[in-house]
XYZ file of C-alpha atoms in Angstrom:
663
model
C -15.553 2.716 -11.789
C -18.542 1.110 -10.054
C -20.073 4.378 -8.918
C -19.787 6.222 -12.227
C -20.447 3.557 -14.822
C -24.024 4.822 -15.206
C -22.776 8.239 -16.246
C -21.335 7.158 -19.550
C -24.654 5.944 -20.937
C -26.920 8.978 -20.822
C -26.325 12.424 -22.226
C -27.051 15.191 -19.724
C -26.863 18.917 -20.363
C -24.370 20.697 -18.122
C -24.412 24.485 -18.328
C -21.247 26.309 -17.323
C -20.599 29.897 -16.281
C -16.831 30.275 -16.193
C -14.142 30.032 -18.799
C -12.057 27.411 -17.014
C -14.304 24.676 -18.349
C -13.752 25.934 -21.893
C -9.999 26.581 -21.744
C -9.006 23.263 -20.141
C -9.360 20.533 -22.782
C -8.844 17.585 -20.461
C -11.475 18.858 -18.043
C -13.991 19.058 -20.874
C -13.019 15.628 -22.164
C -13.477 13.888 -18.815
C -16.902 15.461 -18.412
C -17.861 14.392 -21.945
C -16.724 10.813 -21.352
C -18.703 10.805 -18.106
C -21.843 11.532 -20.091
C -22.187 15.297 -19.721
C -22.998 17.588 -22.640
C -21.396 20.979 -21.919
C -23.495 24.006 -22.828
C -23.432 27.772 -22.569
C -26.738 29.591 -22.090
C -29.840 29.290 -19.974
C -30.656 25.889 -18.451
C -34.148 24.526 -18.005
C -35.647 22.904 -14.910
C -34.359 19.459 -15.902
C -30.817 20.621 -16.626
C -27.681 20.918 -14.508
C -25.283 23.772 -13.836
C -21.630 22.893 -13.302
C -19.482 24.854 -10.858
C -15.861 24.347 -9.880
C -15.874 23.461 -6.176
C -16.459 26.617 -4.182
C -14.291 28.855 -6.366
C -14.644 32.652 -6.408
C -16.763 32.354 -9.570
C -19.029 29.599 -8.229
C -21.651 32.160 -7.173
C -22.560 32.704 -10.810
C -23.510 29.075 -11.287
C -25.351 28.958 -7.959
C -27.385 32.033 -8.870
C -28.142 30.698 -12.365
C -29.275 27.310 -11.028
C -31.500 28.918 -8.396
C -33.041 31.304 -10.934
C -33.728 28.628 -13.554
C -34.667 25.725 -11.299
C -31.657 23.648 -12.400
C -29.560 21.287 -10.276
C -26.026 22.111 -9.212
C -23.176 19.767 -10.040
C -19.975 20.448 -8.129
C -16.751 19.495 -9.829
C -13.365 19.171 -8.167
C -10.009 17.507 -8.707
C -9.762 13.929 -7.514
C -7.229 13.089 -4.795
C -4.665 11.769 -7.270
C -4.311 14.663 -9.664
C -1.071 15.232 -11.560
C 2.688 15.601 -11.322
C 2.697 19.398 -10.904
C 0.091 21.652 -9.274
C -2.507 23.082 -11.621
C -1.200 26.633 -11.128
C 2.297 25.688 -12.283
C 3.429 26.594 -15.798
C 4.745 24.543 -18.681
C 3.699 21.502 -20.720
C 3.716 19.059 -17.807
C 1.513 21.291 -15.648
C -0.727 21.946 -18.634
C -1.786 18.312 -18.935
C -4.557 18.776 -16.387
C -6.074 16.368 -13.872
C -6.157 12.589 -14.163
C -9.517 12.413 -12.412
C -12.496 14.439 -11.234
C -15.051 14.363 -8.456
C -18.394 15.095 -10.117
C -20.862 15.482 -7.276
C -24.550 16.391 -7.741
C -25.240 16.151 -3.987
C -22.628 18.237 -2.198
C -19.013 19.257 -1.880
C -16.598 16.943 -0.139
C -14.980 19.725 1.882
C -18.315 21.284 2.927
C -19.427 19.397 6.057
C -22.819 21.138 6.162
C -24.192 18.973 3.345
C -23.513 15.252 2.830
C -21.369 14.760 -0.274
C -21.131 11.811 -2.630
C -18.105 10.537 -0.695
C -19.963 10.692 2.623
C -22.941 8.852 1.133
C -20.658 6.139 -0.211
C -18.896 5.693 3.138
C -22.270 5.179 4.836
C -23.292 2.583 2.220
C -22.283 -1.054 2.878
C -18.997 -1.985 1.195
C -18.383 -5.382 -0.353
C -15.432 -7.492 0.705
C -14.004 -7.132 -2.794
C -14.104 -3.339 -2.460
C -12.399 -3.475 0.948
C -9.676 -5.807 -0.362
C -9.184 -3.567 -3.360
C -8.990 -0.517 -1.093
C -6.390 -2.191 1.113
C -4.215 -2.956 -1.896
C -4.846 0.507 -3.363
C -3.528 2.168 -0.212
C -0.450 -0.045 -0.260
C 0.161 0.646 -3.967
C -0.235 4.401 -3.498
C 2.355 4.458 -0.717
C 4.771 2.085 -2.464
C 4.611 4.179 -5.653
C 5.273 7.354 -3.615
C 2.245 9.121 -5.088
C 0.095 11.884 -3.638
C -2.243 14.513 -5.103
C 0.750 16.367 -6.597
C 3.937 14.462 -7.303
C 6.826 16.846 -7.905
C 8.758 15.389 -4.983
C 12.098 13.665 -5.314
C 13.027 10.376 -3.626
C 16.609 11.527 -3.075
C 15.552 14.507 -0.901
C 15.898 13.396 2.717
C 13.270 14.309 5.327
C 14.239 15.767 8.717
C 15.488 13.340 11.351
C 12.544 11.300 12.630
C 10.542 11.719 15.811
C 8.905 15.125 15.242
C 5.449 16.637 15.454
C 4.355 17.447 11.892
C 2.170 20.504 11.286
C 0.698 20.729 7.782
C 0.258 24.160 6.252
C -2.192 25.042 3.476
C -2.554 27.918 1.027
C -4.337 31.036 2.233
C -7.923 31.378 1.128
C -8.256 27.767 -0.030
C -11.927 26.865 -0.377
C -11.531 23.764 1.821
C -10.655 25.989 4.796
C -14.257 27.314 4.916
C -13.085 30.749 6.021
C -10.325 29.681 8.422
C -7.332 31.993 8.425
C -4.081 32.926 10.061
C -5.395 32.794 13.622
C -6.739 29.252 13.177
C -3.421 27.987 11.858
C -1.528 29.693 14.660
C -3.834 27.955 17.141
C -3.001 24.608 15.507
C 0.725 25.382 15.724
C 0.435 26.280 19.419
C -1.503 23.095 20.121
C 1.260 21.031 18.494
C 3.833 22.761 20.686
C 1.823 22.382 23.887
C 0.891 18.737 23.312
C 4.395 17.604 22.326
C 6.823 19.451 24.624
C 9.624 16.971 24.122
C 9.439 16.687 20.344
C 10.994 18.752 17.576
C 8.470 20.481 15.344
C 8.337 20.436 11.532
C 5.958 22.625 9.490
C 5.335 21.333 5.999
C 4.621 23.956 3.342
C 2.014 23.335 0.674
C 3.568 22.408 -2.733
C 2.071 25.555 -4.309
C 3.609 27.700 -1.566
C 6.977 26.019 -2.003
C 6.818 26.892 -5.727
C 5.870 30.513 -5.036
C 2.417 30.107 -6.594
C 0.268 30.920 -3.523
C 1.137 32.075 -0.005
C 0.730 29.804 2.984
C 0.025 30.617 6.641
C 3.540 30.080 8.004
C 6.929 31.587 7.292
C 10.292 31.150 9.038
C 9.376 34.158 11.204
C 6.550 32.136 12.794
C 8.876 29.405 14.050
C 10.990 29.169 17.156
C 14.683 28.231 17.179
C 15.091 24.557 16.303
C 11.747 24.306 14.510
C 11.892 23.482 10.809
C 9.937 24.869 7.863
C 10.019 22.047 5.313
C 9.535 23.493 1.832
C 11.852 21.109 -0.020
C 10.834 18.476 -2.563
C 10.692 15.757 0.103
C 8.207 12.933 -0.325
C 5.053 13.408 1.794
C 5.168 9.701 2.654
C 8.762 10.064 3.883
C 7.648 12.989 6.052
C 4.798 10.918 7.469
C 7.092 7.960 8.216
C 9.291 10.194 10.337
C 6.431 11.887 12.223
C 5.445 10.960 15.770
C 2.267 13.081 15.655
C 0.451 14.834 12.793
C -1.589 18.071 12.896
C -3.755 19.244 9.986
C -6.646 21.569 9.293
C -8.229 20.110 6.157
C -5.185 19.172 4.052
C -5.218 15.984 2.019
C -1.923 15.176 3.701
C -3.924 14.750 6.906
C -5.875 12.031 5.112
C -2.675 10.442 3.848
C -1.393 10.466 7.435
C -4.309 8.148 8.226
C -3.400 5.923 5.287
C 0.148 5.766 6.679
C -1.115 4.565 10.079
C -1.391 7.849 12.016
C -4.341 9.164 13.994
C -3.962 12.851 13.099
C -5.243 15.794 15.103
C -7.707 17.655 12.844
C -8.719 21.295 13.362
C -11.132 21.687 10.432
C -13.983 19.498 9.249
C -12.644 17.737 6.122
C -14.291 14.746 4.466
C -12.039 12.328 6.360
C -12.884 13.645 9.858
C -15.701 12.321 12.039
C -15.307 8.609 11.202
C -13.501 7.632 14.387
C -10.107 7.670 12.665
C -8.969 11.165 13.715
C -8.818 13.329 16.832
C -11.274 16.059 15.871
C -11.311 19.573 17.256
C -14.793 19.998 15.718
C -16.784 16.732 15.680
C -19.321 15.946 12.949
C -22.068 14.056 14.803
C -23.936 12.629 11.806
C -20.916 10.607 10.696
C -20.602 7.196 12.290
C -17.422 5.085 12.711
C -15.935 3.634 9.549
C -12.762 1.792 8.621
C -9.924 3.329 6.666
C -10.700 0.852 3.863
C -14.324 2.036 3.688
C -13.188 5.643 3.483
C -10.571 4.922 0.807
C -13.003 2.850 -1.241
C -15.366 5.832 -1.295
C -12.753 8.552 -1.907
C -10.521 6.794 -4.432
C -12.363 3.816 -5.930
C -16.047 4.765 -6.191
C -16.556 8.526 -6.175
C -13.974 9.778 -8.743
C -14.206 9.622 -12.507
C -10.717 8.522 -13.573
C -9.264 9.255 -17.011
C -6.750 7.430 -19.204
C -5.129 10.203 -21.313
C -3.161 7.811 -23.527
C -6.151 5.783 -24.664
C -8.610 8.683 -24.251
C -11.144 6.766 -22.197
C -12.351 6.454 -18.643
C -10.455 4.059 -16.438
C -10.389 2.910 -12.816
C -8.233 3.970 -9.885
C -5.579 1.392 -10.712
C -5.342 2.603 -14.292
C -5.019 6.232 -13.177
C -2.381 5.284 -10.624
C -0.320 3.444 -13.261
C -0.478 6.500 -15.549
C 0.536 9.016 -12.869
C 3.265 6.638 -11.704
C 4.729 6.666 -15.237
C 4.462 10.456 -15.515
C 5.939 11.066 -12.050
C 8.812 8.683 -12.715
C 9.632 10.502 -15.948
C 9.466 13.940 -14.322
C 11.612 12.900 -11.364
C 14.312 11.625 -13.688
C 14.035 14.449 -16.233
C 13.084 17.570 -14.248
C 16.584 19.072 -14.276
C 17.069 18.372 -17.988
C 19.734 16.234 -19.660
C 22.925 16.727 -21.609
C 23.267 13.609 -23.748
C 26.323 12.129 -25.467
C 26.724 9.294 -27.932
C 23.214 9.568 -29.389
C 23.033 8.912 -33.107
C 21.504 11.648 -35.205
C 18.358 9.714 -36.147
C 17.644 8.923 -32.479
C 17.804 12.486 -31.208
C 14.237 13.597 -32.024
C 12.581 10.732 -30.168
C 15.134 10.945 -27.338
C 14.175 14.601 -26.877
C 10.504 13.595 -26.655
C 11.113 10.539 -24.507
C 13.135 12.384 -21.864
C 11.475 15.762 -22.264
C 9.357 15.867 -19.087
C 11.600 18.515 -17.517
C 13.935 21.119 -18.908
C 14.565 19.167 -22.082
C 17.466 17.300 -23.670
C 20.539 18.865 -25.203
C 23.118 16.887 -27.167
C 26.868 17.067 -26.715
C 29.272 16.214 -29.513
C 32.026 15.387 -27.024
C 32.062 13.743 -23.601
C 32.500 16.041 -20.638
C 31.714 16.526 -16.952
C 28.297 18.078 -17.681
C 26.986 15.034 -19.547
C 24.143 13.353 -17.640
C 23.057 10.757 -20.187
C 24.748 8.553 -22.759
C 23.841 5.660 -24.982
C 25.074 2.624 -23.101
C 27.650 1.682 -25.719
C 29.319 5.109 -25.318
C 28.869 5.474 -21.574
C 32.425 4.498 -20.617
C 33.480 7.989 -21.728
C 31.112 9.549 -19.138
C 31.065 7.154 -16.157
C 28.586 9.140 -14.067
C 25.914 9.410 -16.759
C 22.676 7.490 -17.079
C 23.125 4.599 -19.497
C 20.384 4.417 -22.132
C 19.336 1.308 -24.054
C 16.303 -0.176 -25.710
C 13.754 -1.822 -23.457
C 12.365 -5.336 -23.893
C 9.076 -4.255 -25.515
C 10.544 -2.129 -28.197
C 8.679 -1.651 -31.444
C 7.109 -3.057 -34.568
C 10.341 -3.244 -36.501
C 14.062 -3.123 -35.923
C 16.183 -0.444 -34.384
C 18.698 -1.068 -37.123
C 15.907 -0.181 -39.567
C 15.537 3.167 -37.767
C 12.243 2.304 -36.065
C 11.969 4.351 -32.843
C 11.334 2.513 -29.577
C 8.329 2.581 -27.260
C 10.553 1.721 -24.294
C 14.019 2.668 -23.106
C 15.962 1.899 -19.957
C 17.897 4.592 -18.099
C 20.316 2.854 -15.725
C 22.247 4.878 -13.159
C 24.491 1.951 -12.093
C 25.418 -0.105 -15.135
C 23.384 -1.685 -17.908
C 21.425 -4.916 -17.943
C 23.510 -6.697 -20.601
C 26.868 -6.122 -18.840
C 27.333 -8.751 -16.120
C 30.748 -7.294 -15.281
C 29.167 -4.637 -13.085
C 26.006 -4.305 -11.040
C 23.033 -2.792 -12.847
C 19.829 -1.180 -11.632
C 18.055 -4.239 -13.014
C 19.940 -6.454 -10.555
C 19.010 -4.117 -7.692
C 15.351 -4.382 -8.675
C 15.592 -8.177 -8.783
C 16.940 -8.162 -5.219
C 14.018 -6.058 -3.908
C 10.661 -7.456 -2.788
C 7.830 -6.965 -5.210
C 5.603 -3.932 -4.505
C 1.979 -4.536 -3.469
C 0.108 -6.052 -6.372
C 3.300 -6.093 -8.439
C 3.412 -9.849 -8.949
C -0.187 -10.095 -10.089
C 0.249 -7.136 -12.419
C 3.445 -8.561 -13.919
C 1.968 -12.020 -14.542
C -1.182 -10.492 -16.035
C 0.946 -8.343 -18.354
C 3.036 -11.373 -19.313
C -0.118 -13.357 -20.104
C -1.392 -10.559 -22.332
C 1.963 -10.404 -24.145
C 1.949 -14.116 -24.812
C -1.699 -14.181 -25.897
C -1.043 -11.306 -28.312
C 2.188 -12.844 -29.611
C 4.207 -9.757 -28.635
C 8.010 -9.896 -28.638
C 10.742 -7.263 -28.660
C 10.539 -6.372 -32.363
C 7.240 -7.977 -33.453
C 8.264 -8.895 -36.965
C 5.901 -10.946 -39.079
C 6.645 -14.153 -40.951
C 5.254 -17.657 -41.073
C 7.409 -20.402 -39.536
C 8.473 -23.374 -41.649
C 7.149 -26.850 -41.066
C 9.190 -28.497 -38.323
C 10.066 -32.192 -38.246
C 8.949 -34.298 -35.300
C 11.186 -34.811 -32.294
C 12.573 -32.773 -29.407
C 12.816 -29.312 -30.952
C 15.347 -26.759 -29.717
C 15.149 -23.162 -30.905
C 18.576 -21.556 -31.295
C 18.300 -17.770 -31.847
C 21.156 -16.143 -33.708
C 22.531 -12.828 -32.509
C 24.433 -9.822 -33.801
C 28.022 -10.823 -33.120
C 29.348 -7.336 -32.431
C 26.472 -6.572 -30.089
C 27.461 -5.342 -26.641
C 25.576 -8.195 -24.980
C 27.930 -10.632 -26.766
C 31.076 -8.618 -26.157
C 30.319 -8.205 -22.461
C 28.037 -11.075 -21.560
C 28.937 -14.096 -23.681
C 30.806 -17.066 -22.279
C 33.155 -19.357 -24.205
C 30.817 -19.328 -27.234
C 30.917 -15.877 -28.821
C 29.609 -16.501 -32.340
C 26.494 -17.986 -33.836
C 28.551 -20.818 -35.287
C 29.986 -21.654 -31.865
C 26.477 -21.507 -30.363
C 25.201 -24.004 -32.918
C 28.205 -26.299 -32.457
C 27.780 -26.385 -28.668
C 24.037 -26.958 -28.866
C 24.469 -29.775 -31.394
C 27.276 -31.394 -29.394
C 25.116 -31.566 -26.263
C 21.925 -32.476 -28.079
C 22.960 -34.832 -30.895
C 19.490 -36.265 -31.473
C 17.433 -33.102 -31.128
C 15.830 -31.114 -33.911
C 17.753 -27.817 -33.992
C 15.785 -24.856 -35.324
C 18.115 -21.950 -36.034
C 16.590 -18.473 -36.300
C 19.008 -15.915 -37.790
C 18.860 -12.468 -36.211
C 16.739 -10.106 -38.345
C 19.486 -7.446 -38.436
C 21.920 -10.063 -39.729
C 19.414 -11.376 -42.284
C 18.916 -7.810 -43.530
C 22.670 -7.411 -44.005
C 22.837 -4.622 -41.449
C 24.949 -6.319 -38.776
C 27.573 -9.131 -38.632
C 26.721 -12.689 -37.630
C 26.173 -14.781 -40.736
C 26.771 -18.518 -40.454
C 28.113 -20.090 -43.689
C 25.478 -22.112 -45.503
C 27.541 -25.274 -45.351
C 27.787 -25.029 -41.569
C 24.078 -24.393 -41.297
C 23.344 -27.544 -43.299
C 25.734 -29.512 -41.043
C 24.428 -28.270 -37.685
C 20.823 -27.148 -38.028
C 17.851 -29.255 -39.083
C 15.781 -26.174 -39.913
C 16.797 -22.585 -40.676
C 13.781 -20.404 -39.853
C 14.451 -17.357 -41.978
C 12.029 -14.452 -41.789
C 9.948 -16.251 -39.191
C 8.098 -14.574 -36.342
C 9.747 -15.387 -33.029
C 6.448 -15.916 -31.238
C 5.234 -18.456 -33.773
C 8.471 -20.412 -33.514
C 8.379 -20.474 -29.720
C 4.918 -22.005 -29.928
C 6.338 -25.017 -31.805
C 9.525 -25.860 -29.887
C 10.300 -27.584 -26.592
C 13.182 -25.440 -25.321
C 15.604 -22.656 -26.183
C 19.415 -22.543 -26.174
C 21.035 -19.116 -26.391
C 24.102 -17.054 -25.621
C 22.441 -13.853 -24.369
C 19.436 -13.293 -26.646
C 16.357 -11.477 -25.324
C 14.399 -14.286 -26.939
C 15.445 -16.406 -23.943
C 13.478 -14.053 -21.691
C 10.502 -14.222 -24.038
C 10.726 -18.007 -23.919
C 10.572 -17.945 -20.098
C 7.375 -15.896 -20.288
C 5.946 -18.685 -22.453
C 6.959 -21.426 -20.020
C 9.786 -22.870 -22.130
C 12.989 -24.258 -20.557
C 15.957 -22.047 -21.395
C 19.671 -22.914 -21.397
C 22.121 -20.011 -21.435
C 25.752 -20.141 -22.547
C 26.448 -16.555 -21.509
C 25.163 -14.316 -18.734
C 22.041 -12.508 -19.994
C 20.005 -10.395 -17.587
C 17.530 -13.222 -16.957
C 20.206 -15.820 -16.040
C 21.357 -16.602 -12.517
C 17.975 -16.217 -10.772
C 17.042 -19.890 -10.710
C 14.805 -19.736 -13.785
C 17.311 -20.950 -16.406
C 19.876 -23.693 -16.857
C 23.090 -21.696 -16.873
C 26.204 -23.066 -18.560
C 27.913 -19.686 -18.775
C 29.751 -17.451 -16.278
C 26.832 -15.989 -14.299
C 27.889 -13.338 -11.700
C 28.106 -14.674 -8.165
C 26.281 -11.592 -6.832
C 23.013 -12.846 -8.322
C 22.049 -14.719 -5.172
C 18.298 -14.125 -5.180
C 16.140 -17.087 -6.198
C 13.359 -15.401 -8.112
C 10.120 -16.528 -9.642
C 8.759 -15.508 -13.020
C 6.628 -12.756 -11.471
C 9.668 -10.970 -10.081
C 11.588 -11.278 -13.356
C 8.634 -10.047 -15.402
C 8.012 -7.134 -13.028
C 11.622 -5.985 -13.150
C 12.020 -6.415 -16.911
C 8.629 -5.138 -18.079
C 7.451 -2.671 -15.406
C 10.101 -1.390 -12.992
C 13.246 -1.137 -15.157
C 12.132 0.376 -18.493
C 10.357 3.624 -19.189
C 7.641 3.836 -21.824
C 6.576 6.651 -24.108
C 3.326 6.726 -26.055
C 3.841 8.388 -29.466
C 0.078 8.817 -29.911
C -0.649 10.904 -26.795
C 3.019 11.989 -26.464
C 2.957 11.117 -22.775
C 4.972 8.821 -20.544
C 2.839 5.725 -20.188
C 2.642 2.397 -18.354
C 3.626 -0.821 -20.171
C -0.014 -1.746 -20.701
C -0.371 1.186 -23.096
C 2.762 0.130 -24.996
C 1.284 -3.354 -25.284
C -1.914 -1.925 -26.761
C 0.094 -0.015 -29.351
C 2.091 -3.100 -30.310
C -1.083 -5.179 -30.591
C -2.549 -2.687 -33.055
C -1.647 -3.714 -36.635
C -2.233 -0.106 -37.746
C 0.411 1.217 -35.358
C 3.145 2.788 -37.472
C 6.825 2.063 -37.540
C 8.090 5.640 -37.744
C 7.478 8.496 -40.124
C 8.201 8.748 -43.837
C 11.590 10.377 -43.226
C 12.808 7.417 -41.190
C 11.437 4.973 -43.743
C 13.426 6.708 -46.499
C 16.527 6.665 -44.318
C 16.019 2.980 -43.634
C 15.865 2.239 -47.373
C 19.032 4.229 -47.939
C 20.630 2.318 -45.120
C 19.792 -0.959 -46.819
C 21.491 0.230 -50.002
C 24.551 1.206 -47.976
C 24.533 -1.903 -45.787
C 28.157 -2.599 -46.630
C 29.167 0.883 -45.428
C 27.891 0.801 -41.855
C 30.205 3.614 -40.784
C 27.942 5.987 -42.735
C 24.519 5.118 -41.319
C 25.612 4.123 -37.809
C 26.810 7.612 -36.938
């Protein structure tokens, strides 16, 4: 936010002349956070008049500013905008932009006047900005993000080796009056200059959705030429292209980011820097690097917004938010038919996976089911398997506290080592650009804040001196025990094995909270506890205990993963998701397919960032894990509504009749 930090400190009057500024709440909010005070009326000589780009109504603002001696401020969407185009319909489209270009000097697509972006490109860039730009480009491509993001990874592009011609919507302001004839000239140039190549014309996303017409239709193409109006990734299209032709489309800019030198027929902000073949040169622009251009267009010029925390952010924060929203939409756009979801979970499941056509619930398994709770998924083998994530909540699922994170696994599920899971696939992949640093930073924040899966409070007991081993108890009918345990399949057996191999250690046994509450099986008889454990840490916070012990022994508990984040040695007797990667001492039957030797960064990235999805109950938006962490760090963050609290109390009364409340 280097360029726009000054904006948040002073209040400036911004007079507006069209209703779009009033009817779009997020637009108003970003302007307010950037320091602008929106007004209706007559500005004075020291005031500003805001206009939307060069829209059909912009003339009103221009005339008003000229008449009153006020300054024009041109406002446009930033180059990373949203999942769906602004003209689309529905709740997802209605969210609005994630960032704005607020430019008091010009308009980025008007080459007649230097814009803020052009000024920033001409200014010297620091090495830190260039390094950040380089990583930003890599992150943008790796995350498969563009201005609009309603493309689907599973949609294949045409066979590679083609000339790509990029269409735009008719009458778009960035075309500066160019029309059908200009686009036909570009198409003919692509044909003439690439006689041996196939030709692909890419439709604008708004044209593909029927929102605005483009310049090309199938009638404009010759036999063998392709009109690409499918939901294919723009980056996949660019990877397959041998040559790229654009007028002023942002995709022409992204072609540069992908390593192309595109042929440009208009005069967009990215032309004239020595990075494109320009039909119409812009002499005042001097050569610049792609990193300088990206630093100006994505890092410095835009005002980026964090809709979950309702504050300004930087490019990286905006990218993480759109990545979360795009991931949710891509998985949910067709809607879901869910099976095996308990009644109390259905409302938050509908919200969590509601970024498309919604969630319906099926009483019986069937071929139309697309989603199932992991424990019921064997009845619908092709469905996504749903389970709690590893940053879950303040409180227990068994106490009916809804989760902030869920996993949706299309292969298996992380706690079942008997079959490959999406988590294992992610562990076998290289980390994305910046992924390791982000994961370790997130892990550090978790540890510093004392965040665990359930975040229960409770002071630990005084521990005797010696080599202390924390032994976390588990729910004995839990699927992770049934499917992932080794020879030891009970808490008693876990304690006996740990004591047998560590006769002189101080064993600190932590009963599972669900078991302590009487909600799930797994009690160890008191006499056995006295025989095997030196300390029984009842009602103790897991984080506090981990800060006082030297190592952890477990069957499959998630606490073993949390211990790894805190640098503790971990011995596993089963095959939890974090075993078999070279980070634990494994005494259990770890799958042979886990061949990758991983570091903590890769494990943390897979478990905390890439595998789970997060939902923010405050903003009601998909969110990145950093937002979930902020919620969990907030002591005022609630544990569910009053209805769920009443149900949880009733559940406690009926703890001996689990068949009632576990429906």
